[in-house]
Coordinates of C-alpha atoms in Angstrom, one line a residue:
X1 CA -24.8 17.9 -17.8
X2 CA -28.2 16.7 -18.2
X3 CA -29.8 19.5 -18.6
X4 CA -29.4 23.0 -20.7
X5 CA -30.9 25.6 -19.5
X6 CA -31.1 28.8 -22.0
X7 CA -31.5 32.7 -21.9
X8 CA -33.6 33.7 -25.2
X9 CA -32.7 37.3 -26.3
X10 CA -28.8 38.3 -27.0
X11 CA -28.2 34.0 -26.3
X12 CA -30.6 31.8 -28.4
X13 CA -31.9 35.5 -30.9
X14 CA -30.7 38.5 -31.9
X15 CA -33.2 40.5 -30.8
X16 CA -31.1 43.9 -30.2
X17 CA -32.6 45.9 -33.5
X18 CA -36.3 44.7 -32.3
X19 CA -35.4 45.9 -28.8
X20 CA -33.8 49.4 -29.9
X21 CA -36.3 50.0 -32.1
X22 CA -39.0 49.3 -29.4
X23 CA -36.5 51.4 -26.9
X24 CA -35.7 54.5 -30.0
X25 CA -40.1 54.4 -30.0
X26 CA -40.5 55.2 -26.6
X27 CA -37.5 57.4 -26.3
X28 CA -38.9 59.7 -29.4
X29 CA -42.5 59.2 -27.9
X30 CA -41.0 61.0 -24.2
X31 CA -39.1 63.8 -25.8
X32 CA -35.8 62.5 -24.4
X33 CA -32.4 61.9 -26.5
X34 CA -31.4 58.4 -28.0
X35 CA -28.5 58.9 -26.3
X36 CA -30.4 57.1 -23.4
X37 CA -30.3 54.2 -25.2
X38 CA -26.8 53.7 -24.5
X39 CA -27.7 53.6 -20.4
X40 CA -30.7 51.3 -21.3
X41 CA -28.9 48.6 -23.1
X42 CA -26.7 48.3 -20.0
X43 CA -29.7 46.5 -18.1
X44 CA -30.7 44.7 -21.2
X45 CA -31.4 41.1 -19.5
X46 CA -33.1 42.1 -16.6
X47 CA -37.5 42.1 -16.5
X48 CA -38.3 45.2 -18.8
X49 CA -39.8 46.8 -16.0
X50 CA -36.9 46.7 -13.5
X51 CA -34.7 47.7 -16.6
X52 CA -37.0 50.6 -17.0
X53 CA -36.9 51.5 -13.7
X54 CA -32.8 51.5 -13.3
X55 CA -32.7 53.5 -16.7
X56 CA -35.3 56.4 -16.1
X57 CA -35.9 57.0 -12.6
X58 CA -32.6 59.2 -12.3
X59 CA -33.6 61.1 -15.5
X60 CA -37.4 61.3 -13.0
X61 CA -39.5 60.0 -15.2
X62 CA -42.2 57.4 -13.8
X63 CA -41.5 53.9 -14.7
X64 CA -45.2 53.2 -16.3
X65 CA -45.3 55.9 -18.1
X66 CA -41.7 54.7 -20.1
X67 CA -43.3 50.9 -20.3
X68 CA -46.8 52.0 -21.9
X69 CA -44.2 54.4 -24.4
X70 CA -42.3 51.2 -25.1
X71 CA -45.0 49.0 -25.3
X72 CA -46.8 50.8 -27.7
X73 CA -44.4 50.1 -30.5
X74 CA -45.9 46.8 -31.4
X75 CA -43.3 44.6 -30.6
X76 CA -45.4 41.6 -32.2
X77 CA -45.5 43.6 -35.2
X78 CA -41.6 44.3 -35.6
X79 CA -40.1 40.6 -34.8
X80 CA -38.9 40.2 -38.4
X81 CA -36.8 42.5 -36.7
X82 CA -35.1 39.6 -34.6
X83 CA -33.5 35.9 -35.8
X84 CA -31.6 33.4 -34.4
X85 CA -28.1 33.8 -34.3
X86 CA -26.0 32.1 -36.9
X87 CA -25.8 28.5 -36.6
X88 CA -28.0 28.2 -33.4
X89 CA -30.8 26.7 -35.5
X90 CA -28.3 23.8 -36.6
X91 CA -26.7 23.7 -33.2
X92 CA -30.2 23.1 -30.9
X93 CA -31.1 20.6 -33.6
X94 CA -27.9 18.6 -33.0
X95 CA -28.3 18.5 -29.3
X96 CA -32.2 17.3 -29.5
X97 CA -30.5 15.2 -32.0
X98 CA -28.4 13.7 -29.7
X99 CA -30.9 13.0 -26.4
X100 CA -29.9 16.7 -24.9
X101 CA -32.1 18.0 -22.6
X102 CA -33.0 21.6 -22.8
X103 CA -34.9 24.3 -21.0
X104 CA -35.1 28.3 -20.9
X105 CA -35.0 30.6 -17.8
X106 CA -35.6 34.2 -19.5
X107 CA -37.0 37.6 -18.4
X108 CA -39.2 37.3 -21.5
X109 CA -42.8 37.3 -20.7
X110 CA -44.0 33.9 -21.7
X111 CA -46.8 34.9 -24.4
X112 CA -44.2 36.3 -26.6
X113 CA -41.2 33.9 -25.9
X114 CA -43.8 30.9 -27.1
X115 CA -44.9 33.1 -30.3
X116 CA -41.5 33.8 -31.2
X117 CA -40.1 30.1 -30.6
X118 CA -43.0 28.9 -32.9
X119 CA -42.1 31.1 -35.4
X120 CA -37.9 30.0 -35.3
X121 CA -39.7 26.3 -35.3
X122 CA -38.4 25.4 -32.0
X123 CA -41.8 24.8 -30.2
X124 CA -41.3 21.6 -28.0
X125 CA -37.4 22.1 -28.0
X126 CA -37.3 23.3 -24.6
X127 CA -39.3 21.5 -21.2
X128 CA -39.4 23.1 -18.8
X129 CA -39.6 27.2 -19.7
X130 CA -39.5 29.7 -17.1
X131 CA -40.6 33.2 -17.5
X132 CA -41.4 36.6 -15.0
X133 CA -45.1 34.8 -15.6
X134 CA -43.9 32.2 -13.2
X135 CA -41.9 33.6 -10.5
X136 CA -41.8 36.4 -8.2
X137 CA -37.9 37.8 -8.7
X138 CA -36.6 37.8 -12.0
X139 CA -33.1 37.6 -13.1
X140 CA -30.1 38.0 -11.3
X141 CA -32.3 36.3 -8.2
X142 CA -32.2 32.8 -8.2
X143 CA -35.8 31.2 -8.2
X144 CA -35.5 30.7 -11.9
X145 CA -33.2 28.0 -11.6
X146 CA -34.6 26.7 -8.2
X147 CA -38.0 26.6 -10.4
X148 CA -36.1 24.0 -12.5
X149 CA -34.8 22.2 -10.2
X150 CA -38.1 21.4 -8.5
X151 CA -39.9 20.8 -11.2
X152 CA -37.1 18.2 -12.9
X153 CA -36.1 17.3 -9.5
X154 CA -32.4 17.6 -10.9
X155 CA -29.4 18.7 -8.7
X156 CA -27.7 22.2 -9.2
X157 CA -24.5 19.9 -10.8
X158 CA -26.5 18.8 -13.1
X159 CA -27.4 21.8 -14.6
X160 CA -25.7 24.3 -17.0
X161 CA -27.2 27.9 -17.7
X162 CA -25.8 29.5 -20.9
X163 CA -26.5 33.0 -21.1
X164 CA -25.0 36.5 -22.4
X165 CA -25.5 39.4 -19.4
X166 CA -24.4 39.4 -16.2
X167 CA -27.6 38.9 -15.1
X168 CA -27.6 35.5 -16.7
X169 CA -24.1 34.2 -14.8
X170 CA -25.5 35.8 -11.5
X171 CA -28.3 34.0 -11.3
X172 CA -26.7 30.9 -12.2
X173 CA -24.2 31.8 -9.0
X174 CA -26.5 32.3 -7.0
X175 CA -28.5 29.1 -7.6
X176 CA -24.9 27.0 -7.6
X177 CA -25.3 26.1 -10.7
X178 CA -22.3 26.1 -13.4
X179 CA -22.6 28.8 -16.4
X180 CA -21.2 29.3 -19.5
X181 CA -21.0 32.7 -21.5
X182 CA -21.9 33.5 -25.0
X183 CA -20.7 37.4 -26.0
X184 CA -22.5 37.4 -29.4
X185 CA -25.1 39.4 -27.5
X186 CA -25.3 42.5 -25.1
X187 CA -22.0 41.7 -23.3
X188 CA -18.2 41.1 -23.9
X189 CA -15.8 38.9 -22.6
X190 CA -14.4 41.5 -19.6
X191 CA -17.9 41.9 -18.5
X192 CA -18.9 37.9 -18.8
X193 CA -15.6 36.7 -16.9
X194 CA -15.9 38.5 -13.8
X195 CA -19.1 36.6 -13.0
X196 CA -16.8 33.4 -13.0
X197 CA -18.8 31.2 -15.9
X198 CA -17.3 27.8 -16.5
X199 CA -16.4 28.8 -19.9
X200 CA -16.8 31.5 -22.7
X201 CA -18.1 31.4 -26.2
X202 CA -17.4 34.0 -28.1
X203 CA -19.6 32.7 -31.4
X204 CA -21.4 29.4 -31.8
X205 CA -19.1 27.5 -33.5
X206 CA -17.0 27.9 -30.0
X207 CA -20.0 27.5 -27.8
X208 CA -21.0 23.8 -29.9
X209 CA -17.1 23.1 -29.1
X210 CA -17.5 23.8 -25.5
X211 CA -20.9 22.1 -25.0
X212 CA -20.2 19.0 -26.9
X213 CA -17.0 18.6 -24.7
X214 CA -18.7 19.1 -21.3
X215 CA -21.2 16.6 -22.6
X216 CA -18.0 13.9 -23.5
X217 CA -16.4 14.6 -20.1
X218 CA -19.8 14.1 -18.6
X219 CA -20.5 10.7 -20.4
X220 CA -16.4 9.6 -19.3

């Protein structure tokens, strides 16, 4: 394993209330129900826009006119809203710590992944990161991961993409690269295991079991 690579929102934060409340703006803003929301959240993980798309075009509403409703919420002015899950502060510190390697592939836009990773203090934790700003197809395609491989020059086998949707796992199929699943974000276990991940975490105090053992059977 000699490199992590990790999603950001529902993996690494807890950014559900920041993206409800973005979600409950726009919803309010278009006249329709929160009871949207529910549909919504099941694409969570995906590029906002393509998440957008999948949520409101049955309910014929145009997919730019949702994104400017949800974009003008001010995400950069809510993201007290969002914090790292417990113990993942402690955990990414022990793996830096200990020589881990350590990269992101997320359907974040980069501007406000590198914001919010200064403001958790993890700025320089993660080489490289990989956002839509970089590729063409987003999450479940592969070319995140390919991304990373060319530009480490590392070997699918060497990889490992932890991550908390679908989305996440499917990619990381795609790419042949191993997974492992974390369900303290959008998805549970039933969801997570039929995408075949290596492993599941269901908290972090499981996932720092599970990575630290992968690393030993690496190292033997």
């Amino acid at each position: 394993m000699k490199l992590i690579i990790w999603d950001f929102d529902g993996t690494l934060a807890d950014s559900r209330p920041l993206i409800e409340a973005g979600m409950a703006h726009a919803l309010d803003a278009l006249g329709q129900p929160r009871s949207v929301m529910a549909e919504w959240l099941n694409y969570v993980g995906l590029p906002v826009e393509e998440g957008i798309r999948r949520t409101f075009s049955p309910l014929g509403l145009d997919g730019d006119t949702v994104l400017k409703a949800y974009r003008s919420f001010g995400h950069a002015d809510h993201e007290d809203l969002m914090k790292p899950f417990d113990g993942v502060d402690d955990l990414l510190r022990e793996l830096r710590g200990r020589g881990q390697a350590m990269a992101i592939a997320t359907s974040k836009r980069r501007a406000p992944l590198l914001r919010q990773l200064e403001g958790f203090g993890w700025t320089g934790f993660f080489d490289p990161i990989v956002t839509p700003d970089e590729v063409v197809n987003g999450k479940p395609h592969p070319e995140s991961l390919e991304l990373i491989q060319k530009l480490t020059g590392l070997r699918p086998e060497d990889l490992l993409m932890v991550g908390d949707t679908p989305f996440d796992l499917d990619m990381a199929k795609a790419a042949g690269v191993p997974s492992l699943a974390v369900g303290h974000g959008f998805y549970r276990e039933p969801q997570l295991a039929a995408c075949g991940p290596r492993a599941y975490a269901p908290d972090t105090a499981a996932l720092r079991d599970i990575l630290l053992s992968f690393s030993q059977a690496a190292c033997g």
